Amino acid sequence: MASKEGGMAFSRKSYKLTSDAERSRVTGIVHEKLLSDYLHRVFASPDQGPTAATSRKPLNFQNLPEHLDQLLHVDKEEEESQEQVEGRLGPSTVVLDHTGGFEGLLLVDDDLLGVIGHSNFGTIRSTTCVYKGKWIYEVLISSQGLMQIGWCTINCRFNQEEGVGDTHNSYAYDGNRVRKWNVTTTNYGKAWAAGDIVSCLIDLDEGTLSFSLNGVSLGTAFENLSRGLGMAYFPAISLSFKESVAFNFGSRPLRYPFVKKAVVAGYRPLQDPPSTSLVRAQRLLGCFRAVLSVELDPVEGRLVEKKSSEWQLQGQPTILLTLAHIFHHFASLLCEVYVVEAVLMSFLLGVVEAGPPEQAQTVVHHVLDLLWLFMEDYEVQDCLKQLMMSLLRLYRFSPIVPDLSLQIHYLRLTIAILSHEKSRKFLLSNVLFDVLRSIVFFYIKSPLRVEEAGLQELIPTTWWPHRSPREGKEEVREETSEERLRRRAYERGCQRLKKRIEVVEELQVQILKLLLNNKDDNGGEASRYIFLTKFRKFLQENASGRGNTPMLCPPEYMVCFLHRLISALRFYWDEYKASNPRTSFSEEAYVPPQIFYNGKVDYFDLQRLGGLLSHLRKTLKDDLASKANILIDPLELQATTMDDLDEDEEPAPAAAQRPMQALAVGGALPLPRPGWLSSPTLGRANRFLSTAAVSLMTPRRPLSASEKVKVRTLSAEQRTREDIEGSQWNEGLLVGRPPEEPEQPLTENSLLEVLDGAVMMYNLSVHQQLGKMVGVSDDVNEYAMALRDTEDKLRRCPKRRKDILAELSKSQKVFSEKLDHLSRRLAWVHAAVYSQEKMQDIYWLLRVCLRTIEHGDRTGSLFAFMPEFYLSVAINSYSALKNYFGPVHSMEELPGYEETLTRLAAILAKHFADTRIVGTDIRDSLMQALASYVCYPNSLRAVERIPEEQRIAMVRNLLAPYEQRPWAQTNWILVRLWRGCGFGYRYTRLPHLLKTKPEDANLPSLQKPCPSTLLQQHMADLLREGPDVAPSFLNSVLNQLNWAFSEFIGMIQEVGHRGALRAGGGRGRGTTCSVGRPLTDARPRGGAQIQQAAERLERNYVDSRQLKVCATCFDLSVSLLRVLEMTITLVPEIFLDWARPTSEMLLRRLAQLLNQVLNRVTAERNLFDRVVTLRLPGLESVDHYPILVAVTGILVRLLVHGPASG
């Protein structure tokens, strides 16, 4: 049966709860006996056995209300027994005491059950305590950091250093450090993770206290608790900054009322369940089930048993009146949180688990149709809100089981609810992004404990790559047959795991497909446009709150959400292409440039390539008018300017409308309510920075080339479908098309906005999280190397040293167990984060950004309107594909790999010196990306494949004078183009550092030399081109060399003068570091200042920042010398052709600098020699070899070319 918006044929006003006999006879509902049998069957009393039909009192709609009242009657004694319970003191509704039972700075949710730490170690307790009996409450762990959860008395005094468990009569469990606390601490329990549930049990009859994790007992933690007069215990927690949890004292059904491996008989939650409401709701649910499973056959005069999935409401008055009686009592009960989760949720989950998805969806739709039909709208809305909150809570805090069955059932029920059109639109408009953290539905949490997740059964055989532990000695060997079998068995286990994860991912994509549906616009706005408004606000919240961590969506959620969004987006994109052949496939997707400047999409306060939006609108208003037919209203410019001046002030109406949260501090805290570290389902932030989204007035006729469109301001909520998709004479989001853009549309405009949001999501936090997850793979490599080293020691250890053999065997066992654990976790990470499909998503996003940048570049000056994050995502997504997905998946396997490299190379080569880009950060990022690009053979060849004109322009920009620009990165690029051709310049690492292990062997600076003779030739041609090019470039190089080497010498003199003896500050200061060896180890010869330093007896310290700057100046000096060597090699006549007016001056300057370098570096027992001998940490690269071979290379080239030049 469809909802009212979907064609419901019945109005709730047509039904009454009673009917007179005449009316029933006239309507001919059913025979009186059949009606009585039907009503007796539906409203059967649960405590009455089957009786003969003749002994039953006939039922009809006249006496049904009396019968129903008797059926729902609950004894008063049973009700009164719930009101007062011995052993408990305090309010019957248990919440956190935000008025006085706290210490430190905390944020408490509106429901007074979720809490976030906002100080070093804040503490808060509940409003209710217990002094007798057995009690239990649950804590839902939202973040896995430092927290101590347990019980305390009212006399416990806490501070910012001491919390629950640190004082007498307070007891706590800490799953972060895996310990229990009561003044002293000992090991206890297991490590918890975000998404776990901790049950806290106290038995004041026996004086014991215990905990359980996800329903599994951790054993008795404490015994002999203090009891007696004045001793009552409050639930309490202490948590550090930004940590968050949510409590369940009994306001909802306990997730684990029965703990495994423990006797919990007699334990009860601190807050009593609404027993009367539960009894009535269960009986009414039984009546409702009976309606769905029994059908009237008036022709045969009998009742027919049917399956619930086959039930249809076809307008039979008898059934309608029966349901009206049921919902007359049921409606108020379905507004109670406990009843919704315990009764309605259990019923719907039973439906989902019992049959195939199609049948389950049919039954759920029937239920929702009846809710909307027989209940008031506000009642249905409240019920749906509580239902989705419970569903999300169940999904997020479900344990990981091998078949992921729990997650699958919850997602299927979510799909069934959201596939109901009227319910979906209400939830999307009012709940999913406003009240709930709906992004949780798209997240698959990674199991911290692989044994509980069943990964041992799923992946019984573990494997890890074997690598050489010695740097510089790559050991290549063939796999043994045993290793090959293990690897293949491990890969089969990984495939089994991946298939199960893919089932969950497909369900999550189905949810997003429902939210992106734009065909359900019957009687209201389609779901997609509601989603766009909420999605844009979600992006704004995360973009504008990047400095306020509690406001942000966790990056691990963002990663999963992005991949599901891309799958749903491409599905609708290609579906639209199938019905509209003139449009493009998703493989050709990009964001048209007019979206960036026509004001239809709000980019908040995000930086544009050309600077602030208000500045661009002023300076480029003529270009907007001439190229895009857009006029900026002067009033808009003035308003935008005022917004820029007052951007830190929140408008008074917005401040007044923002909902207030309970705050556990003495005064008000001027912070918006956090949305992501608070209660698992509540606390969504409703505060958004008020920026104007500029939209265009809808033209009613086609515009001629000379007509301009005048803009006006619209908020995101005011946009309609026509504002986005356009109409016959309105291009919607694409208005203001520049002449360089094709006329045919790419796809639906709304999908372009979704695509734009996906790119922004990657920039906000996805890239950062992808890099973070690589840590699991790094851990596997480190433990594998440690295990191999231990096995080598075992083989070399003499048999007589049994003590050493025992220790080595113990270490070997520990490493093997850790590797088994990590290899299974790595399998999960590879399946959920780094799979081939996820790699293709990131690759698709990279190609989207490349096309978007290329199309934007063609618009000339309007390119400045593009947000900076498009260039950032292009750079970072390529880095992720190259560094994060290997070695399991290689970027080279992706289709169009070389073409993509070439297009990215062309963008980097053109825009690193683009005057339209003014942001310092993005210009530095482009320069660094190009510097990294030329360090690897594949990407360097891509640079060589770009059109010759672009290559020459790039080299010309590299050869521009170094003054007033980031010359160090430019010089680095030139050095990499030369490295491998210079004198003694074919090394990957400096010879004296080969025995040491680098921090990261994947760094660009540690790649094998790969010079480019093509780009060198371009450089030579440009230096010969004009009389001023070479002198200006070389003078700037010589100036920087003079500065860099002088700074280096000055710094080592300062180190010597101070004796490298700046005493380090107290513990906790990160600006100093200990020298590798005391300076007293140096022999007192050469360099009076060093000698004075060496004579000091105390332990000495050196400022690590000073040493780093010193090493940087040395490296710059060497790289500048190498650029001079390359120049002399390629174009020797610049220095040696006396016909040139600048040659003598350049050669003279060069000789002076080389003489200065040689004097400082080669003099016997000089200061440089002493610094090299000390091998200070941070100055490892400072050595004679790199600088002397660079100088020698220059001198050799001068000698070789000198005679030939006359």
Coordinates of C-alpha atoms in Angstrom, one line a residue, residues 39-50 67 70-71 283 287:
L39 CA -11.9 -10.0 16.3
H40 CA -11.4 -12.8 18.8
R41 CA -8.5 -14.0 16.6
V42 CA -6.9 -10.5 16.4
F43 CA -7.5 -9.5 20.0
A44 CA -6.9 -12.8 21.7
S45 CA -6.0 -12.6 25.3
P46 CA -2.4 -13.9 25.9
D47 CA -3.3 -15.6 29.2
Q48 CA -6.4 -17.4 27.9
G49 CA -6.3 -20.8 26.3
P50 CA -8.3 -21.7 23.3
H67 CA -12.6 -5.8 25.4
Q70 CA -9.3 -5.3 29.4
L71 CA -6.7 -6.8 27.1
R283 CA 0.0 -7.0 23.2
C287 CA -2.9 -7.8 17.5

